[in-house]
Amino acid sequence: MKFSIQALYDWYRQGIRNPKTRLWFIAGTLLYLVSPLDFLPDIFPIVGQLDDVALLGLLATEVTTLILDSYRNRRPERSVDVQTPTADAVDVDAVPVDAVTMDR
């Protein structure tokens, strides 16, 4: 079995976008971030925090995407009906410019 970062990323995205497993993925990610047991332990100066920052960024991106998609789906579509005149509309008979002659 070949390890792939892209496959892991796709699995995480599919899991967090599935409404049945979304809460488990978010809770698991937060638990991993506060847990002293890491893939790369935090005792290593920069490398130890690298997996935490990457996972936190991925979680923030996915949750933000979910919130924005939810907002877009709830917002009613605005349709402008051009056929219905409003009280502010003024009916004007337009005349082509080249048909207008000025006699002086």
Short mmCIF file of C-alpha atoms in Angstrom, two decimals:
data_model
loop_
_atom_site.label_atom_id
_atom_site.label_comp_id
_atom_site.label_asym_id
_atom_site.label_seq_id
_atom_site.Cartn_x
_atom_site.Cartn_y
_atom_site.Cartn_z
CA MET A 1 0.00 0.00 0.00
CA LYS A 2 1.42 3.32 -1.06
CA PHE A 3 1.13 6.32 1.25
CA SER A 4 -0.04 9.47 -0.43
CA ILE A 5 -0.60 12.90 1.09
CA GLN A 6 -3.18 13.63 -1.63
CA ALA A 7 -5.16 10.49 -0.74
CA LEU A 8 -5.11 11.45 2.95
CA TYR A 9 -6.22 14.99 2.08
CA ASP A 10 -9.07 13.73 -0.12
CA TRP A 11 -10.20 11.29 2.60
CA TYR A 12 -10.28 14.10 5.17
CA ARG A 13 -12.22 16.44 2.87
CA GLN A 14 -14.79 13.77 2.01
CA GLY A 15 -15.20 12.86 5.66
CA ILE A 16 -15.69 16.42 6.83
CA ARG A 17 -18.14 17.21 4.02
CA ASN A 18 -20.28 14.17 4.83
CA PRO A 19 -23.02 15.32 7.25
CA LYS A 20 -22.97 11.96 9.08
CA THR A 21 -19.26 12.02 9.90
CA ARG A 22 -18.61 15.78 10.00
CA LEU A 23 -18.85 16.13 13.78
CA TRP A 24 -16.54 13.14 14.32
CA PHE A 25 -13.88 14.59 12.03
CA ILE A 26 -14.01 18.02 13.68
CA ALA A 27 -13.90 16.53 17.19
CA GLY A 28 -11.07 14.17 16.22
CA THR A 29 -9.06 16.99 14.71
CA LEU A 30 -9.48 19.19 17.79
CA LEU A 31 -8.60 16.26 20.05
CA TYR A 32 -5.45 15.61 17.99
CA LEU A 33 -4.44 19.26 18.27
CA VAL A 34 -4.62 19.29 22.09
CA SER A 35 -3.29 15.75 22.54
CA PRO A 36 0.34 15.30 23.60
CA LEU A 37 0.57 12.31 21.24
CA ASP A 38 1.33 13.56 17.73
CA PHE A 39 2.58 12.21 14.45
CA LEU A 40 5.50 14.58 14.91
CA PRO A 41 5.99 15.28 18.65
CA ASP A 42 5.93 18.92 19.72
CA ILE A 43 9.28 18.60 21.51
CA PHE A 44 11.00 19.14 18.16
CA PRO A 45 11.17 22.94 17.76
CA ILE A 46 9.64 23.70 14.34
CA VAL A 47 8.85 20.32 12.84
CA GLY A 48 6.74 19.37 15.85
CA GLN A 49 4.31 22.22 15.33
CA LEU A 50 4.25 21.81 11.54
CA ASP A 51 1.71 18.97 11.50
CA ASP A 52 -0.49 20.81 14.00
CA VAL A 53 -0.46 24.01 11.94
CA ALA A 54 -1.16 22.12 8.71
CA LEU A 55 -4.07 20.24 10.27
CA LEU A 56 -5.45 23.41 11.86
CA GLY A 57 -5.25 25.20 8.50
CA LEU A 58 -7.02 22.33 6.77
CA LEU A 59 -9.76 22.29 9.42
CA ALA A 60 -10.24 26.06 9.22
CA THR A 61 -10.42 25.96 5.43
CA GLU A 62 -12.97 23.15 5.34
CA VAL A 63 -15.18 24.60 8.09
CA THR A 64 -15.11 28.02 6.40
CA THR A 65 -16.07 26.41 3.09
CA LEU A 66 -18.96 24.58 4.77
CA ILE A 67 -20.22 27.78 6.40
CA LEU A 68 -20.01 29.76 3.15
CA ASP A 69 -21.77 27.01 1.18
CA SER A 70 -24.50 26.86 3.81
CA TYR A 71 -24.92 30.63 3.65
CA ARG A 72 -25.13 30.62 -0.14
CA ASN A 73 -27.74 27.84 -0.12
CA ARG A 74 -29.95 29.59 2.45
CA ARG A 75 -29.90 33.00 0.80
CA PRO A 76 -32.90 33.43 -1.52
CA GLU A 77 -32.15 34.07 -5.14
CA ARG A 78 -32.95 37.59 -6.24
CA SER A 79 -34.69 37.64 -9.56
CA VAL A 80 -35.48 40.90 -11.27
CA ASP A 81 -38.70 40.88 -13.26
CA VAL A 82 -38.16 43.38 -16.06
CA GLN A 83 -41.71 43.14 -17.37
CA THR A 84 -43.39 44.51 -14.26
CA PRO A 85 -43.34 48.31 -14.16
CA THR A 86 -42.77 49.95 -10.81
CA ALA A 87 -44.05 53.23 -9.45
CA ASP A 88 -40.67 54.85 -10.05
CA ALA A 89 -40.52 53.78 -13.71
CA VAL A 90 -41.03 56.36 -16.41
CA ASP A 91 -42.30 55.28 -19.82
CA VAL A 92 -40.36 57.07 -22.54
CA ASP A 93 -40.79 56.76 -26.28
CA ALA A 94 -37.27 56.51 -27.62
CA VAL A 95 -36.33 58.02 -30.94
CA PRO A 96 -33.18 57.05 -32.84
CA VAL A 97 -30.56 59.82 -32.85
CA ASP A 98 -30.09 59.91 -36.63
CA ALA A 99 -33.85 60.34 -37.13
CA VAL A 100 -33.86 63.58 -35.20
CA THR A 101 -33.28 66.58 -37.41
CA MET A 102 -32.79 70.04 -36.15
CA ASP A 103 -34.16 72.70 -38.38
CA ARG A 104 -32.80 76.16 -37.78
#
